Every structure is written in structure tokens, then in C-alpha cells.
Amino acid sequence: MKGPSPLYGLMAEFDDVSSLVLAAERAYGEGYRCLDAYSPFPIEQLHEALGSHHTRLPLIVLIGGLCGCLGGYALQYWSSALAYPLNIGGKPLHSWPAFIPVTFECTILAAALSAVLGMLALNGLPMPYHPVFNVPRFALASRNRFFLCIEAIDPKFDVEATRRFLETLNPREVNTVAD
Amino acid sequence: MADSLQPVEDPSRAAAIRTPAVIAPGHTFGTVTDKISAIVLARKTPLGWYAGFGTAMFFTLLLLVSLTYLVLTGIGIWGNNIPIGWAFDITNFVWWIGIGHAGTLISAILLLLKQTWRTSINRFAEAMTLFAVACAAVFPVFHTGRPWLAYWLVPYPNTMNLWPQFRSPLIWDVFAVSTYATVSLLFWFVGLIPDLATLRDRSQSPVGRVIYGMLAMGWRGSAHHWHRYETAYLLLAGLATPLVVSVHTVVSFDFAVSIVPGWHTTIFPPYFVAGAIYSGFAMVLTLAIPIRAVYNLEDFITMRHLQNMAKVMLVTGLIVAYGYLTEAFIAWYSADRYEGFVPLNRMIGPYAFAYWALIFCNVVVPQALWLKRVRTSVPVLFIISLIVNVGMWLERFVIIVTSLHRDYLPSSWGLYSPTFWDWSTFVGTIGLFLSLLFLFLRFLPMISIFEMRTILPEARVGE
């Protein structure tokens, strides 16, 4: 059913943080672009070593927050001044200072929801299946091992040459990742 | 590097300031992971867990009985009556909400301030927040008298053409507390995702793998994912920080916006927020001390954590004490006879015992925390934390009941005493809180595993 090469990529396993960061830098320097590194905790230098750029997430959160702010205020203005006008203690119908707390809470709520949903969407999660899980040792990526995977879709990818290159990075072992 | 005996911080600096490390020396990525996940993945549940959970469930059932009886009968089963329309219910509500605040403070504000010691206590402090907010929500919802209509508090288009009254602090409260619950849940869940992946990968049971796998949503620790993850986490912390300050501020508006003597005061928002953090840290200590002993987590929750929490308690306790002073001073300085009467009535009126007990618990006892000997003694800290919990409950009781029971017209003065059902509902929520906590300890990692890895010396990128 699959094509001739049901291969997702080649994955090298490392023992420590510094080797992984160094390997990622070397692989990027070598011209590989379709690659990813996997670690049990965030490593600041890693995504820079992979040539990754800024994320759009803060913009999404800003837009979400603004929508919550305007939406919350509009809801209060519309319901208190237009849809259901009630004279409360002689206050004006559009009593804006009283609307600030709810506006604030709506801003935070919408911004927080956009931060979480935006992060998940940009990361493509939830994703029930991913080829890297086909490597049995990858279970250690959530414990104490570090992995660098060069994907087969990379134009520079060649099973033999890439494997030789990964071997030069002093990995613990190099595994093929079935797609 | 794996068997390095270096503490986390620069050893020279740690020695210079003579503070214990935030994690005991000798740990590696592997040992941290194994030790924390073993508590969850252990095949056999400890007998003590069953005993604790069983006891907590007994009180949860008491809560269910009390609430069932309340719904069948009406809130007349409680002792509140005009002029004391708010009593145990709102006292408990404010107390529980306040307890939650320490969780958000530890997870969000200390994260922004780069306090790495927060790492081993933030997870269960956040869980504590969620469970405390759940307990808090019980009271206002059932105090409405017809809790099945509580959804009327939410603005939605309806055939009655009614809308909530947005000029009322009670509606602000609905928005503040529900936003707080939602954001706390998001923060907690986002923090859990990488650890759920660890549990998925380490679980021996097929059921565990499936459940943790679904919850982890396919997390694989990709560098690109971590980058967005950290951005999201930091932004959530930045959003939760003003949120947590706003929540108890809005709760204090429930009182301060009214014209009841003793409530109508501008000191309330900062004083409520400080009190919330104070009681929250007391509760974190109350929970952390037995948990670290039972699960042998002294390596992760070190004396450094206990001492730091004691210091936060001391500072917030002083702010609260300043609040009490200001309250009394302004009441006198206002030259308003009704305002001036409130502190006197608190000190020598029918509820004087509650007032002096609160001063003893919240102001006198915590002064012991100035002494290093006290801050480093685990049993003493535990006792002080319990006393502060009681004191903060008394504070809310005094604020609410003594202000209401004698306001402007002596002809409408009254007294309040709690009924059995007041007590059973309150004790019941403590049971609910502890039941949820026991379930959490058994099924989810109580310490953030991935964040613990980041504070190990081997997490540093060397050249």
C-alpha cells in the first residue's frame, strides 16, 4: 500500500543535553532543514539551533484578549443600556465604571483560552499517531534521553549518507523511523 | 555528570547564604522521573491512602446529605436570617477562594519572578486551587436557595427577556470566579501535558497507557512544540497574575460596594488579597508537610521550600495585621458613629471571642516565624499553618457576621448561631477537598516532573 520507501526518517539518540544541541547545530549547518529534536524538558538553545523562528502565539493571544475585552464590554453595554434598561440607584444606563470588572475578566478568559488552544493548534495536537513513536527507545524521550530526527522528506536526505552523518555526531545509536 | 554531587545552585553561593538547595544532591533526570512517577504508577495502593480517602469520602457524603436536605427543605436549615443574611455560607466561600490564591501565586507570579524553588510545589498547589474553588462554588450556588436556577446568573438570550445586572458586584463575582476556575484548570492541565506523556511512556498497564495517552494528546517533546509550549505557559502566567489579584478584589467588592458599616471601606481589596495569599500558603504548608513525610519527598520539597513559605506567610500576615489596624483607625478617624461602633462591637460585643481568637491566630502566633528555629522546625510550622487556617476563617466570620448583626437601627439588631447543617456543610466541603486531593495524589504526578528536570545541573547546556 505504501510507496517503495515507508521511511519517516533517521533518528539519533543522545545521552545528554549538550550533545543534542551540538548535533542539532551541526545538522542544521550541514544543510538539513526538515529535522526535529526531542527532549524530556524545554531547552532554550534547541529550537534556535534548529533554525526555528518566533512563534505567532503571542499575536493570537493578543487578538483573543482584545476580542474578549470588546465582546465583554459590548455585552454589558447592549444588555444594560439597550436590551434591558433598568434604573439602578439613579446611575446612567451606560455606567461604564461598573462594567470594567467583567470586561477585565472576559479579556483574561478569552486570552487564556486562545493561549492554550492556539498552542495546541500550532503544535498540531492532539495527534494520536506519529511515526517517531515507532522507535521503541523513543519512550525514553519523556524520561532522560535526547533524540534528533532527520526526516526523509528533507531534500538532502539520503539513507546512507544521512546515517553516516548522524554517526559522526557521536550518538548512542541511530535508528530508522518507519512511517 | 550523572552521579555529580553538586547542588543545583552555584555551590559557593549556596554555602555563602547557607540555605538548603531546592533539590537534594545526587538526582538525575532518570531518578527524578522514576521517583515521582512511581507514586502514581505503583501497582499497590498504600493502605494509608484507603484510610485517608475513606475518611474524606465519609465527609463528602455528609456534604451530599446536607445539600440534599437543603434542596428539599430550603436554606432555613441554616442559621442565617435577617439581619444576618450572610453567615457560614459566605464565610466559607471567601475562605475557600482565598486558599486557592496561593496556588496561582506559586505557579504564576513566582514563575514570572524566576523563583525556581516553586517547581516542586507548584503542581499540587495548583491542584489545591482547583479543589478549593470547587468547594467555594458550592456555597453561593446553594445559598441562592434555588440552585437549579443558578444558570440565570449567566448572560444568555432567554424567553423571559431578562439580563443579569452588570452593575452588581455579585455578578462581577460570577465572572471573576468562573474565569478564575477556568484559567486555573487550563494552567494546571497545560503544565500536566508533558508529565502525562511521561506516564504514558512508563505505565505498565494497558488501561493506564490508553488513559494517560489520550490525556497527553500525543505529546512527543519536539523542540518546536516546547518553544510554543513555553511561550503559552509564560503568557498564561502573565494573564493569571492580574487575574488572581482581581479575584479577591472582586470578592472584597461584594462587601466594600455596600454601605454596611465595617464593609464600606477602601482597604478591603489589598487586605483581602494579602489575606488570601496568607491563608493559601498556610494551606500549602498544611498539605505539603504530611505529603512529603508520607511519600518520602524530602529530596524535592526541602527545608528551603518550607522556610520560604514560612517567610511569605510572615510577610502577608503582617500586611493583614496592618489591615486590621487600618480598619480600626479609619473607623475612629471617620468620626462616623456607625463606623466607629463596628470595631468596638467586634472587640467587646457578643462575638468578641471570635475577634480576639482571630487576632491571636493571625497576628500573635505568626510572629514566631521571625525566629529561624521556628522556620526550620517542621512540626511547629505545621501547627502554625493550622492556626493560621483557623484564624483566616475567623477573620471572614468576624467581617461578615459582626458587621451585619448590628448595623444602623438597634431595633433590627440580631444574633447568629450556626446550626448543625451549617457545620455539616462546612465540614463536608473539607471532605470534598480532601477526597479530590487524595484522588489527585494517586492518579497524577503531584510534582511537575519536567520542571524538576530543568533545575538539575545536567540540564545546563555546556560548551
XYZ file of C-alpha atoms in Angstrom:
642
model
C 0.000 0.000 0.000
C 2.846 2.333 0.829
C 5.443 3.595 -1.601
C 8.805 1.893 -2.016
C 10.322 3.649 0.998
C 7.978 3.664 4.014
C 10.532 5.636 5.904
C 9.839 8.689 8.074
C 13.453 9.462 8.804
C 16.542 8.597 10.788
C 16.776 9.180 14.481
C 19.897 9.537 16.575
C 19.809 9.101 20.330
C 21.979 11.126 22.709
C 22.827 10.864 26.366
C 22.936 14.496 27.345
C 21.687 17.951 26.553
C 24.886 19.406 25.182
C 25.351 16.606 22.630
C 21.836 17.129 21.343
C 22.216 20.887 20.963
C 25.560 20.417 19.265
C 24.123 17.754 16.952
C 21.177 19.955 16.054
C 23.508 22.828 15.213
C 25.741 20.561 13.114
C 22.792 19.052 11.231
C 21.368 22.481 10.510
C 24.788 23.697 9.444
C 25.103 20.671 7.178
C 22.040 21.925 5.288
C 19.302 19.720 6.727
C 16.062 21.640 7.160
C 13.357 19.027 7.821
C 14.515 17.924 11.228
C 13.275 17.953 14.760
C 14.787 17.371 18.161
C 13.024 15.686 21.070
C 13.856 16.225 24.713
C 12.245 15.496 28.090
C 12.179 19.185 29.001
C 12.381 22.514 27.186
C 15.866 23.545 26.066
C 16.125 27.166 25.110
C 19.037 26.817 22.700
C 17.493 23.885 20.867
C 14.867 25.490 18.711
C 17.337 28.216 17.795
C 19.837 25.531 16.782
C 17.124 24.116 14.514
C 16.723 27.496 12.838
C 13.192 27.977 14.140
C 11.684 31.432 14.150
C 9.426 33.293 16.512
C 6.046 31.805 17.139
C 2.832 33.572 16.224
C 1.302 32.575 19.544
C 1.623 35.988 21.287
C -0.262 37.614 18.415
C -3.044 35.037 18.713
C -3.282 35.708 22.453
C -3.388 39.473 21.867
C -6.195 39.139 19.347
C -8.065 36.744 21.647
C -7.705 39.134 24.566
C -8.929 42.101 22.538
C -11.952 40.123 21.337
C -12.766 39.176 24.926
C -12.367 42.770 26.069
C -14.567 44.274 23.359
C -17.049 41.399 23.484
C -17.402 41.631 27.266
C -17.924 45.363 27.200
C -20.320 45.198 24.256
C -22.390 42.541 26.013
C -22.777 44.741 29.081
C -23.485 47.901 27.131
C -26.039 46.205 24.935
C -27.839 44.348 27.711
C -27.763 47.168 30.302
C -28.385 50.178 28.083
C -30.331 48.818 25.115
C -31.946 45.442 25.649
C -32.902 45.652 29.307
C -32.586 49.239 30.555
C -33.128 49.477 34.300
C -32.602 52.489 36.521
C -30.363 51.265 39.362
C -29.704 53.828 42.073
C -30.004 56.643 39.540
C -26.885 55.537 37.727
C -26.744 56.258 33.995
C -27.714 53.322 31.811
C -24.255 53.335 30.297
C -22.473 53.247 33.669
C -19.065 52.335 32.299
C -17.023 52.154 35.553
C -19.302 49.355 36.774
C -18.631 47.452 33.561
C -14.848 47.330 33.985
C -14.522 44.243 36.251
C -16.493 41.991 33.901
C -14.677 43.432 30.880
C -11.383 42.625 32.559
C -12.410 39.056 33.392
C -13.636 38.463 29.839
C -10.305 39.737 28.486
C -8.335 37.322 30.646
C -10.647 34.411 29.892
C -10.502 34.854 26.127
C -6.743 35.473 26.128
C -6.070 32.369 28.244
C -8.292 30.197 26.065
C -6.516 31.485 22.946
C -3.122 30.808 24.527
C -3.955 27.164 25.232
C -5.998 26.385 22.129
C -3.544 28.356 19.975
C -0.578 26.447 21.384
C -2.302 23.127 20.764
C -3.389 24.110 17.252
C 0.040 25.400 16.205
C 1.613 22.239 17.603
C -0.896 20.076 15.767
C -2.102 18.465 18.970
C -3.940 16.292 19.784
C -2.223 13.899 17.393
C -2.947 10.278 18.251
C -0.366 8.790 15.876
C 3.102 9.953 14.995
C 5.855 7.911 13.314
C 8.523 8.735 15.926
C 6.648 6.521 18.389
C 7.516 3.542 16.168
C 11.028 3.591 17.612
C 10.779 1.611 20.863
C 13.562 3.580 22.528
C 11.673 6.800 21.886
C 9.719 6.102 25.085
C 12.809 7.430 26.858
C 12.333 10.845 25.245
C 9.973 11.584 28.101
C 12.487 10.401 30.707
C 16.168 11.077 30.230
C 17.212 10.682 26.581
C 17.555 13.161 23.754
C 16.725 12.484 20.114
C 17.428 14.161 16.792
C 15.375 13.056 13.814
C 16.192 13.982 10.220
C 13.095 13.437 8.150
C 13.016 11.614 4.820
C 11.231 14.498 3.129
C 14.344 16.644 3.511
C 15.793 17.299 0.018
C 19.264 16.472 1.298
C 18.102 13.199 2.881
C 19.824 10.042 1.743
C 19.529 6.927 3.899
C 23.215 6.009 3.677
C 24.748 9.482 3.695
C 22.479 10.792 6.423
C 23.136 7.751 8.586
C 26.881 8.256 8.129
C 26.486 11.895 9.052
C 24.484 11.084 12.193
C 27.113 8.505 13.210
C 29.716 11.274 13.221
C 27.745 13.164 15.871
C 28.717 10.604 18.500
C 25.202 9.307 19.197
C 24.328 6.404 21.431
C 22.640 4.744 18.466
C 20.928 5.605 15.179
C 17.527 4.123 14.363
C 15.372 4.153 11.262
C 11.893 5.530 11.825
C 9.179 3.688 9.907
C 6.343 5.824 8.598
C 27.715 14.153 35.385
C 25.052 11.664 36.307
C 26.455 10.964 39.747
C 27.533 14.510 40.401
C 27.018 15.623 43.961
C 26.709 19.279 43.090
C 23.624 21.010 44.427
C 21.544 22.906 41.951
C 22.803 26.327 42.630
C 26.282 27.581 42.426
C 27.779 25.788 45.453
C 29.816 28.778 46.561
C 26.772 30.976 46.609
C 24.634 28.406 48.387
C 27.323 27.988 51.003
C 27.661 31.724 51.381
C 23.998 32.240 52.179
C 23.699 28.897 53.965
C 20.355 27.905 52.537
C 19.433 24.332 51.708
C 19.146 23.528 48.000
C 15.808 23.289 46.218
C 16.565 19.681 45.338
C 18.778 17.232 47.205
C 22.102 16.476 45.531
C 22.679 13.318 43.524
C 19.486 13.290 41.470
C 19.471 12.728 37.707
C 16.776 13.010 35.040
C 16.116 9.315 35.492
C 15.827 9.270 39.283
C 13.591 12.344 39.372
C 11.296 10.824 36.762
C 11.195 7.434 38.422
C 10.690 8.698 41.918
C 7.752 10.972 41.116
C 6.054 8.716 38.590
C 6.436 5.657 40.844
C 3.926 7.188 43.268
C 1.314 7.164 40.529
C 2.314 4.006 38.706
C 2.750 1.834 41.796
C 0.655 -1.294 41.422
C -0.441 -1.411 45.006
C -2.243 1.479 46.568
C -0.926 2.050 50.094
C -3.333 1.165 52.884
C -2.963 4.628 54.367
C -4.348 6.049 51.143
C -7.521 3.987 51.513
C -7.873 5.101 55.111
C -7.433 8.760 54.205
C -9.639 8.633 51.148
C -12.307 6.691 53.050
C -12.401 9.273 55.820
C -12.556 12.115 53.322
C -15.328 10.349 51.413
C -17.329 9.983 54.611
C -17.375 13.754 54.963
C -18.098 14.183 51.257
C -21.178 12.034 51.794
C -22.083 14.244 54.728
C -21.914 17.183 52.303
C -24.218 15.385 49.890
C -26.685 14.607 52.678
C -26.610 18.235 53.851
C -27.124 19.612 50.369
C -29.912 17.145 49.614
C -31.698 18.136 52.790
C -31.113 21.791 51.924
C -32.604 21.428 48.463
C -35.604 19.518 49.841
C -36.233 21.970 52.686
C -34.756 25.363 51.873
C -31.948 27.419 53.310
C -33.909 27.857 56.518
C -31.985 24.822 57.763
C -29.012 27.164 58.119
C -28.801 29.687 60.943
C -28.768 32.748 58.679
C -31.724 35.022 58.986
C -32.338 38.746 58.672
C -30.385 40.799 59.672
C -27.623 38.194 59.235
C -28.349 37.129 55.677
C -24.788 36.020 55.072
C -23.048 33.836 57.608
C -21.272 30.494 57.334
C -22.008 30.175 53.649
C -20.233 33.338 52.538
C -17.539 32.950 55.215
C -16.723 29.528 53.798
C -16.923 30.803 50.239
C -14.387 33.563 50.887
C -12.179 31.229 52.922
C -12.008 28.601 50.177
C -11.472 31.120 47.383
C -8.685 32.693 49.405
C -6.969 29.351 49.909
C -6.904 28.876 46.178
C -4.902 32.048 45.687
C -1.618 30.609 46.889
C -1.721 28.000 44.117
C -1.912 30.643 41.420
C 0.616 32.804 43.183
C 3.117 29.946 43.328
C 2.509 28.810 39.774
C 2.225 32.170 38.031
C 3.798 35.006 39.994
C 6.795 33.020 41.230
C 7.302 31.731 37.678
C 7.468 35.280 36.354
C 9.861 36.177 39.155
C 12.044 33.190 38.195
C 11.853 31.607 41.636
C 12.992 28.076 40.844
C 12.029 26.809 44.272
C 8.414 26.955 43.178
C 8.994 23.958 40.907
C 8.446 21.191 43.421
C 5.332 22.672 44.976
C 3.504 24.295 42.074
C 1.680 21.231 40.776
C -0.095 20.287 43.944
C -0.593 23.917 44.898
C -2.440 24.361 41.589
C -4.485 21.246 42.271
C -5.272 22.704 45.674
C -6.504 25.874 43.926
C -8.866 23.934 41.700
C -10.314 21.868 44.513
C -10.638 24.902 46.772
C -12.519 26.809 44.063
C -14.817 23.809 43.595
C -15.589 23.813 47.332
C -16.074 27.584 47.291
C -18.567 27.386 44.434
C -20.848 25.109 46.479
C -21.758 27.906 48.897
C -23.022 30.774 46.742
C -24.754 28.352 44.392
C -26.701 26.681 47.209
C -27.214 29.946 49.033
C -29.258 31.136 46.067
C -31.932 28.878 47.559
C -32.915 27.526 44.181
C -29.604 26.210 42.849
C -31.287 24.658 39.826
C -31.817 28.209 38.580
C -28.220 29.285 39.196
C -27.679 29.473 35.455
C -29.736 32.669 35.500
C -26.542 34.352 36.653
C -25.053 33.724 33.228
C -25.962 36.166 30.460
C -27.758 34.291 27.716
C -30.697 35.178 25.471
C -33.841 33.840 27.092
C -37.580 33.928 26.559
C -38.030 35.995 29.743
C -36.007 38.815 28.139
C -34.021 39.127 31.361
C -30.364 40.060 31.640
C -28.045 39.951 34.653
C -27.460 43.206 36.493
C -23.912 44.120 35.490
C -23.693 46.962 37.994
C -23.807 44.468 40.841
C -20.606 43.117 42.428
C -22.352 39.769 42.789
C -22.373 39.404 39.008
C -18.742 40.545 38.877
C -18.106 37.726 41.312
C -19.702 35.184 38.984
C -17.410 36.301 36.177
C -14.309 36.556 38.360
C -14.718 33.159 39.995
C -15.707 31.294 36.848
C -12.818 32.861 34.912
C -10.508 32.001 37.767
C -11.672 28.378 37.807
C -11.294 28.072 34.032
C -7.874 29.694 33.826
C -6.596 27.674 36.807
C -7.768 24.493 35.123
C -6.079 25.446 31.845
C -2.855 26.343 33.601
C -2.847 23.100 35.525
C -3.670 20.971 32.507
C -1.084 22.626 30.268
C 1.521 22.030 32.965
C 0.474 18.385 33.137
C 0.724 17.551 29.417
C 4.460 16.632 29.301
C 4.153 14.659 32.528
C 1.139 12.786 31.203
C 3.350 11.816 28.249
C 5.931 10.514 30.722
C 3.273 8.447 32.468
C 2.016 7.157 29.110
C 5.529 6.013 28.231
C 6.242 4.473 31.613
C 2.895 2.923 32.536
C 2.922 -0.889 32.640
C -0.826 -1.271 32.440
C -2.656 -1.077 29.091
C -5.502 0.904 30.657
C -3.054 3.409 32.101
C -1.307 3.766 28.756
C -4.593 4.458 26.977
C -5.879 6.975 29.527
C -2.618 8.833 30.021
C -2.043 8.616 26.261
C -5.349 10.285 25.497
C -4.740 12.986 28.088
C -1.207 13.614 26.797
C -2.710 14.226 23.350
C 0.287 12.806 21.514
C 2.889 14.993 23.190
C 6.340 13.965 21.962
C 8.679 16.624 23.312
C 9.541 18.184 19.960
C 11.773 21.253 20.180
C 9.302 23.297 18.136
C 6.483 22.206 20.429
C 8.458 23.026 23.554
C 9.099 26.501 22.248
C 5.399 27.247 21.716
C 4.579 25.431 24.930
C 6.885 27.624 26.955
C 5.511 30.746 25.283
C 1.962 29.663 26.096
C 2.896 28.804 29.668
C 4.560 32.142 30.228
C 1.642 34.026 28.707
C -0.774 32.103 30.916
C 1.331 33.054 33.923
C 1.236 36.674 32.812
C -2.550 36.503 32.489
C -3.096 34.609 35.736
C -1.129 37.180 37.738
C -3.522 40.122 37.336
C -6.397 37.644 37.408
C -5.558 36.313 40.847
C -5.295 39.842 42.203
C -8.623 40.713 40.623
C -10.488 37.714 42.020
C -10.175 38.527 45.685
C -10.520 42.215 44.876
C -13.894 41.477 43.320
C -14.791 39.243 46.272
C -13.988 42.172 48.561
C -16.233 44.398 46.408
C -19.148 42.195 47.444
C -18.674 43.877 50.803
C -16.953 47.175 50.059
C -19.509 48.365 47.493
C -22.321 48.038 50.044
C -22.999 50.675 52.698
C -22.926 48.337 55.680
C -20.686 49.775 58.443
C -17.485 47.747 58.638
C -17.759 46.690 54.985
C -17.771 50.032 53.221
C -14.022 50.599 53.223
C -11.311 51.076 50.632
C -8.723 48.948 52.453
C -10.668 45.810 51.560
C -9.209 44.904 48.153
C -5.491 44.855 49.127
C -6.275 43.460 52.543
C -8.384 40.649 51.086
C -5.710 39.762 48.531
C -2.989 39.637 51.190
C -5.254 37.574 53.429
C -5.938 35.186 50.569
C -2.256 34.595 49.954
C -1.665 34.260 53.666
C -4.298 31.578 54.132
C -3.292 29.890 50.882
C 0.325 29.487 51.927
C -0.847 28.201 55.272
C -2.884 25.564 53.461
C 0.024 24.652 51.163
C 2.151 24.065 54.270
C -0.645 22.107 55.952
C -0.764 19.811 52.924
C 2.909 19.743 51.964
C 4.243 18.747 55.357
C 2.320 15.460 55.691
C 2.641 14.672 51.971
C 6.425 14.993 51.922
C 6.668 12.806 55.013
C 4.292 10.102 53.777
C 5.728 9.894 50.250
C 9.363 10.472 51.295
C 9.676 13.577 49.164
C 12.154 15.366 51.433
C 14.592 15.430 48.497
C 12.231 17.529 46.428
C 10.288 19.513 49.000
C 13.260 20.587 51.063
C 13.606 22.784 54.130
C 14.249 25.597 51.675
C 10.652 25.365 50.446
C 9.178 25.218 53.919
C 11.264 28.172 55.065
C 10.356 30.253 52.020
C 6.676 29.567 52.517
C 7.025 30.494 56.184
C 8.564 33.803 55.130
C 5.751 34.527 52.687
C 3.304 33.778 55.494
C 5.114 36.144 57.819
C 5.039 38.988 55.281
C 1.427 38.542 54.226
C 0.482 38.092 57.885
C 1.992 41.472 58.646
C 0.054 43.036 55.770
C -3.125 41.512 57.171
C -2.274 42.833 60.642
C -1.782 46.260 59.106
C -5.217 45.855 57.515
C -6.792 45.221 60.929
C -5.108 48.319 62.327
C -6.162 50.497 59.410
C -9.715 49.219 59.645
C -9.946 50.218 63.303
C -8.139 53.515 62.796
C -10.263 54.648 59.855
C -13.423 53.657 61.703
C -12.430 56.025 64.512
C -10.990 58.709 62.217
C -14.122 58.789 60.053
C -15.975 60.305 63.043
C -18.991 58.352 61.834
C -20.750 56.890 64.848
C -21.899 53.767 62.994
C -18.434 53.072 61.584
C -16.841 53.802 64.953
C -19.169 51.368 66.653
C -18.089 48.409 64.496
C -14.573 47.837 65.875
C -15.775 48.382 69.442
C -18.579 45.925 68.905
C -16.091 43.445 67.456
C -13.778 43.805 70.444
C -16.299 43.762 73.277
C -19.592 42.703 71.655
C -21.208 39.278 71.608
C -18.652 37.937 69.091
C -15.596 39.265 70.945
C -14.274 35.721 71.409
C -14.087 35.294 67.614
C -12.337 38.642 67.191
C -9.693 38.001 69.831
C -9.196 34.451 68.621
C -8.567 35.786 65.140
C -6.059 38.340 66.427
C -4.299 35.581 68.340
C -4.229 33.205 65.348
C -3.375 35.700 62.618
C -1.291 38.336 64.331
C 0.265 36.942 67.517
C 1.162 33.354 66.650
C 2.822 34.021 63.256
C 5.314 36.396 64.903
C 7.109 33.223 65.962
C 8.144 32.899 62.307
C 10.720 35.659 62.846
C 12.811 33.005 64.577
C 14.869 30.780 62.331
C 14.483 27.961 64.846
C 10.721 28.048 64.266
C 11.002 28.263 60.488
C 13.229 25.203 60.413
C 11.099 23.084 62.719
C 8.662 21.041 60.662
C 6.152 20.183 63.433
C 5.997 23.773 64.649
C 5.440 25.049 61.114
C 2.645 22.552 60.678
C 0.931 23.722 63.856
C 1.327 27.391 62.906
C -0.131 26.710 59.466
C -3.190 25.078 61.052
C -3.607 28.025 63.410
C -3.433 30.484 60.524
C -6.048 28.492 58.607
C -8.378 28.760 61.578
C -7.526 32.442 62.030
C -8.307 33.321 58.440
C -11.627 31.531 58.672
C -12.419 33.512 61.831
C -11.436 36.732 60.079
C -14.082 36.222 57.396
C -16.618 35.187 60.022
C -15.945 38.351 62.010
C -16.084 40.604 58.956
C -19.358 39.138 57.782
C -21.342 38.395 60.936
C -20.287 41.224 63.246
C -20.930 43.824 60.557
C -24.388 42.519 59.745
C -25.682 41.715 63.183
C -25.671 45.317 64.418
C -25.931 47.965 61.740
C -27.784 51.282 61.794
C -31.026 50.503 63.604
C -30.786 48.915 67.066
C -34.380 47.735 66.653
C -33.240 45.388 63.892
C -30.172 44.019 65.602
C -29.871 40.283 65.902
C -27.616 37.358 66.685
C -26.452 34.444 64.645
C -25.525 30.977 65.735
C -24.712 28.154 63.343
C -26.945 25.102 63.141
C -25.872 21.505 62.698
C -26.350 21.884 58.936
C -24.100 24.942 58.812
C -21.348 22.869 60.342
C -22.048 19.731 58.340
C -21.930 21.640 55.045
C -18.661 23.291 56.001
C -17.028 20.088 57.225
C -18.449 18.366 54.163
C -16.597 20.687 51.813
C -13.367 19.921 53.677
C -14.151 16.258 52.973
C -14.762 17.028 49.302
C -11.492 18.944 49.120
C -9.519 16.106 50.691
C -11.229 13.426 48.569
C -10.259 15.263 45.395
C -6.757 15.718 46.748
C -6.379 12.016 47.526
C -7.534 11.105 44.014
C -5.064 13.600 42.571
C -2.167 12.205 44.603
C -2.976 8.680 43.426
C -3.547 9.301 39.723
C -1.486 12.305 38.681
C 2.112 13.325 39.354
C 1.996 15.665 42.349
C 5.298 17.291 41.418
C 5.988 18.620 37.951
C 8.468 16.074 36.594
C 9.616 18.002 33.546
C 10.200 21.176 35.503
C 12.180 19.234 38.105
C 14.431 18.019 35.272
C 15.117 21.596 34.219
C 16.533 22.557 37.620
C 19.067 19.713 37.664
C 22.669 20.671 36.954
C 22.811 18.298 33.976
C 20.054 20.286 32.270
C 22.531 23.056 31.521
C 23.970 23.198 28.044
C 27.736 23.135 28.357
C 30.225 24.019 25.702
